[in-house]
Amino acid sequence: MAFGGGRPEHCGPPELFYDKKEAQKYVRNSRMVDVQTKMAGRALELLCLPEGQPCYLLDIGCGSGLSGDYLSDQGHYWVGLDISPAMLDAALDRDTEGDLLLGDMGQGVPFKPGTFDGCISISAVQWLCNANKKSDNPAKRLYCFFSSLYSVLVHGARAVLQLYPENSQQLELITTQATKAGFTGGVVVDYPNSAKAKKFFLCLFSGPSIFLPKGLDQNQDEETTKESLFTNERVSYRMVRRELVRKSRQWVLEKKERRRRQGKEVRPDTQYTGRKRKPRF
């Protein structure tokens, strides 16, 4: 959630910031409940799960279970991980249907490989970018999280992590560590021209994929999506990219996006990107 008095992660560790008083806001404040539920719905939409098939999902930073309740309403099973005992107590008081686990995502996701069909997270990942102890290294904690998350997902599954990056450098740090851990994908921005409605979703693929959903804008409420396909078969990323015509616009855009995820400086995309130049006289 966004807070008007400054960024919550600057106020201290999450297990201390989200105390009993803060946890009650996620139960009694109707606006918070509504916003959290809508973001969970959008994250689930971006997961592109097979239609009509109940899935086993992981909710990182599950808090009081609002996101999990939406998953349950959609017919899915879920496990929630959170570092705040007060938030998990609030979830238990609400009789949420998912299983709850107290833990620090920066120390890894403690499940067997291939356990989950997908993962969502609402307003949690940016907390890993802050060092609350001298021993905390944000880059290492992010890599530990993403590498373990990659392991617990079935091949071909997605993770959709809604976050509030403080700046472009922080977003670059997060995406770089996700790519280093083996994920492909990118950032989907909903309502990019709105100061209040703008939302960032990090869409990660645990297998080779060149399809990234488009963000919503003011004139568009729904976007056609493609379903995830779960498989144990390992497919070479090069095999997938062979479908792209070399030097085509799509090929150029995909290459530029890959270099951005690697933290390299890339010129912005324009209407002329990938356009063939006329031969000189």
CSV table of C-alpha atoms in Angstrom, one decimal:
chain,number,residue,atom,x,y,z
A,1,MET,CA,0.0,0.0,0.0
A,2,ALA,CA,1.1,3.6,-0.6
A,3,PHE,CA,1.3,5.8,2.5
A,4,GLY,CA,1.0,9.6,2.3
A,5,GLY,CA,3.5,10.2,5.2
A,6,GLY,CA,6.5,8.7,3.4
A,7,ARG,CA,7.6,5.2,2.3
A,8,PRO,CA,6.9,2.5,5.0
A,9,GLU,CA,10.2,0.7,4.3
A,10,HIS,CA,12.1,3.9,5.5
A,11,CYS,CA,10.4,3.6,8.9
A,12,GLY,CA,12.1,0.4,9.9
A,13,PRO,CA,12.0,-3.4,9.4
A,14,PRO,CA,8.7,-4.7,8.1
A,15,GLU,CA,8.2,-7.0,11.1
A,16,LEU,CA,8.2,-3.9,13.3
A,17,PHE,CA,6.3,-1.5,11.1
A,18,TYR,CA,3.4,-3.9,10.5
A,19,ASP,CA,2.4,-4.2,14.2
A,20,LYS,CA,-1.1,-5.0,15.6
A,21,LYS,CA,-2.2,-1.4,15.0
A,22,GLU,CA,-1.1,-1.4,11.4
A,23,ALA,CA,-2.5,-4.9,10.8
A,24,GLN,CA,-6.0,-3.7,11.9
A,25,LYS,CA,-6.0,-1.2,9.0
A,26,TYR,CA,-5.9,-4.1,6.6
A,27,VAL,CA,-9.0,-5.5,8.2
A,28,ARG,CA,-11.1,-2.5,9.0
A,29,ASN,CA,-10.2,0.1,6.4
A,30,SER,CA,-12.5,-0.5,3.5
A,31,ARG,CA,-10.3,1.5,1.1
A,32,MET,CA,-7.3,-0.6,1.8
A,33,VAL,CA,-9.3,-3.8,1.5
A,34,ASP,CA,-10.6,-2.6,-1.9
A,35,VAL,CA,-7.3,-1.5,-3.3
A,36,GLN,CA,-5.5,-4.7,-2.1
A,37,THR,CA,-8.2,-6.9,-3.6
A,38,LYS,CA,-8.1,-5.1,-7.0
A,39,MET,CA,-4.3,-5.4,-7.2
A,40,ALA,CA,-4.6,-9.1,-6.3
A,41,GLY,CA,-7.1,-9.5,-9.1
A,42,ARG,CA,-4.9,-7.8,-11.6
A,43,ALA,CA,-1.9,-9.9,-10.5
A,44,LEU,CA,-4.0,-13.1,-11.0
A,45,GLU,CA,-5.0,-11.8,-14.4
A,46,LEU,CA,-1.4,-11.3,-15.4
A,47,LEU,CA,-0.5,-14.9,-14.2
A,48,CYS,CA,-2.6,-16.1,-17.2
A,49,LEU,CA,-3.4,-19.4,-15.5
A,50,PRO,CA,-5.3,-22.1,-17.5
A,51,GLU,CA,-9.0,-21.3,-17.4
A,52,GLY,CA,-11.1,-23.5,-15.2
A,53,GLN,CA,-8.2,-25.2,-13.6
A,54,PRO,CA,-7.6,-24.8,-9.9
A,55,CYS,CA,-3.9,-24.0,-9.2
A,56,TYR,CA,-1.6,-24.1,-6.2
A,57,LEU,CA,-0.3,-20.6,-5.7
A,58,LEU,CA,2.2,-18.8,-3.5
A,59,ASP,CA,1.4,-15.4,-2.0
A,60,ILE,CA,4.6,-13.5,-1.0
A,61,GLY,CA,4.0,-10.9,1.7
A,62,CYS,CA,0.5,-12.2,2.2
A,63,GLY,CA,-0.2,-10.0,5.2
A,64,SER,CA,-3.7,-10.3,6.6
A,65,GLY,CA,-4.8,-12.6,3.8
A,66,LEU,CA,-6.7,-10.2,1.6
A,67,SER,CA,-5.0,-11.3,-1.6
A,68,GLY,CA,-5.4,-14.9,-0.6
A,69,ASP,CA,-9.1,-14.5,-0.1
A,70,TYR,CA,-9.4,-13.3,-3.7
A,71,LEU,CA,-7.4,-16.4,-4.8
A,72,SER,CA,-9.8,-18.6,-2.8
A,73,ASP,CA,-12.8,-16.9,-4.3
A,74,GLN,CA,-11.4,-17.7,-7.8
A,75,GLY,CA,-11.1,-21.4,-6.9
A,76,HIS,CA,-7.4,-21.6,-6.3
A,77,TYR,CA,-5.4,-23.1,-3.3
A,78,TRP,CA,-2.6,-21.0,-1.8
A,79,VAL,CA,0.1,-20.7,0.7
A,80,GLY,CA,1.0,-17.3,2.2
A,81,LEU,CA,4.5,-16.2,3.4
A,82,ASP,CA,4.9,-13.1,5.6
A,83,ILE,CA,7.5,-11.7,8.0
A,84,SER,CA,5.0,-10.0,10.3
A,85,PRO,CA,3.5,-12.0,13.2
A,86,ALA,CA,0.8,-9.4,13.7
A,87,MET,CA,-0.3,-9.5,10.1
A,88,LEU,CA,-0.5,-13.3,10.1
A,89,ASP,CA,-2.5,-13.2,13.4
A,90,ALA,CA,-4.9,-10.9,11.6
A,91,ALA,CA,-5.2,-13.4,8.8
A,92,LEU,CA,-5.9,-16.2,11.3
A,93,ASP,CA,-8.6,-14.1,13.0
A,94,ARG,CA,-10.2,-13.7,9.5
A,95,ASP,CA,-10.3,-17.5,9.0
A,96,THR,CA,-8.5,-17.3,5.7
A,97,GLU,CA,-8.5,-20.6,3.8
A,98,GLY,CA,-4.8,-20.7,2.8
A,99,ASP,CA,-1.9,-22.0,4.8
A,100,LEU,CA,0.3,-19.4,6.5
A,101,LEU,CA,4.0,-19.4,7.1
A,102,LEU,CA,6.1,-16.9,9.1
A,103,GLY,CA,9.3,-16.2,7.3
A,104,ASP,CA,11.7,-13.7,5.7
A,105,MET,CA,11.6,-13.8,1.9
A,106,GLY,CA,15.1,-12.3,1.8
A,107,GLN,CA,16.4,-15.6,3.2
A,108,GLY,CA,14.7,-17.6,0.5
A,109,VAL,CA,11.4,-19.4,-0.1
A,110,PRO,CA,11.5,-22.7,1.9
A,111,PHE,CA,9.6,-25.1,-0.4
A,112,LYS,CA,10.5,-28.1,-2.5
A,113,PRO,CA,11.4,-27.5,-6.2
A,114,GLY,CA,8.3,-27.4,-8.5
A,115,THR,CA,5.8,-26.9,-5.7
A,116,PHE,CA,3.7,-24.0,-7.1
A,117,ASP,CA,1.8,-23.3,-10.3
A,118,GLY,CA,2.4,-19.6,-9.9
A,119,CYS,CA,3.2,-16.8,-7.4
A,120,ILE,CA,1.7,-13.3,-6.7
A,121,SER,CA,3.0,-10.6,-4.3
A,122,ILE,CA,1.4,-7.3,-3.5
A,123,SER,CA,3.6,-4.4,-2.2
A,124,ALA,CA,6.3,-6.5,-0.7
A,125,VAL,CA,9.4,-6.9,-2.9
A,126,GLN,CA,10.6,-3.3,-2.5
A,127,TRP,CA,11.3,-4.0,1.2
A,128,LEU,CA,14.3,-6.1,0.2
A,129,CYS,CA,16.0,-3.0,-1.2
A,130,ASN,CA,16.6,-1.6,2.2
A,131,ALA,CA,19.3,-2.7,4.6
A,132,ASN,CA,17.9,-2.8,8.2
A,133,LYS,CA,21.1,-4.4,9.6
A,134,LYS,CA,24.8,-4.0,8.8
A,135,SER,CA,24.8,-7.5,7.5
A,136,ASP,CA,22.0,-6.9,5.1
A,137,ASN,CA,23.0,-6.7,1.4
A,138,PRO,CA,20.0,-5.8,-0.7
A,139,ALA,CA,21.4,-7.4,-3.9
A,140,LYS,CA,22.2,-10.6,-2.2
A,141,ARG,CA,18.9,-10.8,-0.4
A,142,LEU,CA,17.1,-10.1,-3.7
A,143,TYR,CA,19.0,-12.8,-5.5
A,144,CYS,CA,18.4,-15.3,-2.7
A,145,PHE,CA,14.7,-14.6,-3.0
A,146,PHE,CA,14.5,-14.8,-6.8
A,147,SER,CA,16.7,-17.9,-7.1
A,148,SER,CA,14.6,-19.8,-4.5
A,149,LEU,CA,11.4,-18.6,-6.1
A,150,TYR,CA,12.5,-19.8,-9.5
A,151,SER,CA,13.2,-23.2,-7.9
A,152,VAL,CA,9.8,-23.6,-6.3
A,153,LEU,CA,7.8,-22.8,-9.4
A,154,VAL,CA,6.9,-25.5,-12.0
A,155,HIS,CA,8.6,-25.0,-15.3
A,156,GLY,CA,6.5,-22.5,-17.4
A,157,ALA,CA,4.8,-20.9,-14.5
A,158,ARG,CA,4.8,-17.2,-13.8
A,159,ALA,CA,5.3,-14.9,-10.9
A,160,VAL,CA,3.6,-11.5,-10.8
A,161,LEU,CA,4.9,-9.1,-8.2
A,162,GLN,CA,3.2,-5.8,-7.7
A,163,LEU,CA,5.7,-3.3,-6.2
A,164,TYR,CA,6.3,0.4,-5.5
A,165,PRO,CA,9.8,1.1,-6.7
A,166,GLU,CA,11.3,4.2,-5.2
A,167,ASN,CA,13.2,5.2,-8.3
A,168,SER,CA,14.5,3.7,-11.6
A,169,GLN,CA,17.8,2.6,-9.9
A,170,GLN,CA,15.8,0.5,-7.4
A,171,LEU,CA,13.7,-1.0,-10.2
A,172,GLU,CA,16.9,-1.8,-12.1
A,173,LEU,CA,18.4,-3.5,-9.1
A,174,ILE,CA,15.3,-5.7,-8.7
A,175,THR,CA,15.0,-6.7,-12.3
A,176,THR,CA,18.8,-7.4,-12.6
A,177,GLN,CA,18.7,-9.9,-9.7
A,178,ALA,CA,15.6,-11.6,-11.1
A,179,THR,CA,17.3,-12.0,-14.5
A,180,LYS,CA,20.4,-13.3,-12.8
A,181,ALA,CA,18.3,-15.9,-11.0
A,182,GLY,CA,17.1,-17.3,-14.3
A,183,PHE,CA,13.8,-15.5,-14.9
A,184,THR,CA,12.7,-13.9,-18.1
A,185,GLY,CA,9.9,-11.3,-18.4
A,186,GLY,CA,9.7,-7.6,-17.6
A,187,VAL,CA,7.8,-4.8,-16.0
A,188,VAL,CA,4.1,-4.1,-16.9
A,189,VAL,CA,2.9,-0.6,-16.0
A,190,ASP,CA,-0.8,0.1,-15.6
A,191,TYR,CA,-2.1,3.6,-16.2
A,192,PRO,CA,1.4,5.1,-16.7
A,193,ASN,CA,0.1,8.7,-17.2
A,194,SER,CA,-1.9,8.7,-13.9
A,195,ALA,CA,-0.2,9.9,-10.7
A,196,LYS,CA,-2.6,8.0,-8.5
A,197,ALA,CA,-3.6,4.9,-10.5
A,198,LYS,CA,-0.1,4.1,-11.8
A,199,LYS,CA,0.9,0.5,-10.8
A,200,PHE,CA,4.1,-1.5,-11.5
A,201,PHE,CA,3.9,-5.3,-11.9
A,202,LEU,CA,7.0,-7.3,-12.4
A,203,CYS,CA,6.0,-10.3,-14.6
A,204,LEU,CA,8.5,-13.1,-14.4
A,205,PHE,CA,8.5,-16.3,-16.4
A,206,SER,CA,10.2,-19.5,-15.2
A,207,GLY,CA,10.7,-20.7,-18.7
A,208,PRO,CA,11.6,-19.1,-22.1
A,209,SER,CA,8.9,-16.7,-23.2
A,210,ILE,CA,8.7,-13.6,-25.5
A,211,PHE,CA,5.2,-12.6,-24.6
A,212,LEU,CA,4.8,-9.8,-22.1
A,213,PRO,CA,1.3,-8.6,-21.3
A,214,LYS,CA,0.6,-4.9,-22.0
A,215,GLY,CA,-0.3,-2.5,-19.2
A,216,LEU,CA,-3.8,-1.0,-18.9
A,217,ASP,CA,-4.5,2.6,-19.8
A,218,GLN,CA,-7.4,5.0,-19.3
A,219,ASN,CA,-9.2,3.8,-22.5
A,220,GLN,CA,-8.6,0.1,-21.9
A,221,ASP,CA,-9.9,-2.0,-19.0
A,222,GLU,CA,-9.1,-5.5,-20.3
A,223,GLU,CA,-6.2,-6.9,-22.3
A,224,THR,CA,-6.2,-10.1,-24.2
A,225,THR,CA,-3.9,-12.6,-22.5
A,226,LYS,CA,-2.4,-16.0,-23.2
A,227,GLU,CA,-2.5,-18.9,-20.8
A,228,SER,CA,0.6,-20.3,-19.1
A,229,LEU,CA,1.5,-23.8,-20.0
A,230,PHE,CA,2.9,-26.0,-17.3
A,231,THR,CA,5.5,-28.6,-18.4
A,232,ASN,CA,8.5,-30.5,-17.1
A,233,GLU,CA,10.2,-30.2,-20.5
A,234,ARG,CA,13.2,-28.0,-20.7
A,235,VAL,CA,13.1,-25.8,-23.8
A,236,SER,CA,16.2,-23.9,-25.0
A,237,TYR,CA,15.7,-20.1,-25.0
A,238,ARG,CA,17.5,-20.0,-28.3
A,239,MET,CA,14.9,-22.3,-29.8
A,240,VAL,CA,12.1,-19.8,-28.8
A,241,ARG,CA,14.0,-16.8,-30.2
A,242,ARG,CA,14.4,-18.5,-33.6
A,243,GLU,CA,10.8,-17.6,-34.3
A,244,LEU,CA,11.9,-13.9,-34.4
A,245,VAL,CA,13.1,-12.6,-37.7
A,246,ARG,CA,16.5,-11.1,-37.2
A,247,LYS,CA,16.7,-7.3,-37.3
A,248,SER,CA,12.8,-7.1,-37.3
A,249,ARG,CA,11.2,-4.5,-35.1
A,250,GLN,CA,10.1,-7.2,-32.6
A,251,TRP,CA,13.6,-8.7,-32.6
A,252,VAL,CA,15.1,-5.2,-31.9
A,253,LEU,CA,12.6,-4.4,-29.1
A,254,GLU,CA,13.2,-7.8,-27.4
A,255,LYS,CA,17.0,-7.3,-27.6
A,256,LYS,CA,16.7,-3.8,-26.1
A,257,GLU,CA,14.4,-5.0,-23.3
A,258,ARG,CA,16.9,-7.8,-22.5
A,259,ARG,CA,19.7,-5.3,-22.3
A,260,ARG,CA,17.6,-3.1,-19.9
A,261,ARG,CA,17.1,-6.0,-17.6
A,262,GLN,CA,20.9,-6.5,-17.6
A,263,GLY,CA,21.2,-2.9,-16.3
A,264,LYS,CA,22.8,-1.6,-19.5
A,265,GLU,CA,22.0,1.9,-20.9
A,266,VAL,CA,19.6,1.7,-23.8
A,267,ARG,CA,18.0,4.4,-25.9
A,268,PRO,CA,14.3,4.8,-25.5
A,269,ASP,CA,11.9,3.1,-27.9
A,270,THR,CA,10.3,5.3,-30.6
A,271,GLN,CA,8.2,4.9,-33.7
A,272,TYR,CA,11.5,4.6,-35.7
A,273,THR,CA,12.9,1.7,-33.6
A,274,GLY,CA,13.6,-1.3,-35.9
A,275,ARG,CA,12.7,0.6,-39.0
A,276,LYS,CA,14.9,-0.1,-42.0
A,277,ARG,CA,16.8,2.8,-43.3
A,278,LYS,CA,16.7,3.8,-46.9
A,279,PRO,CA,20.0,3.3,-48.8
A,280,ARG,CA,22.1,6.5,-49.2
A,281,PHE,CA,22.4,8.1,-52.6
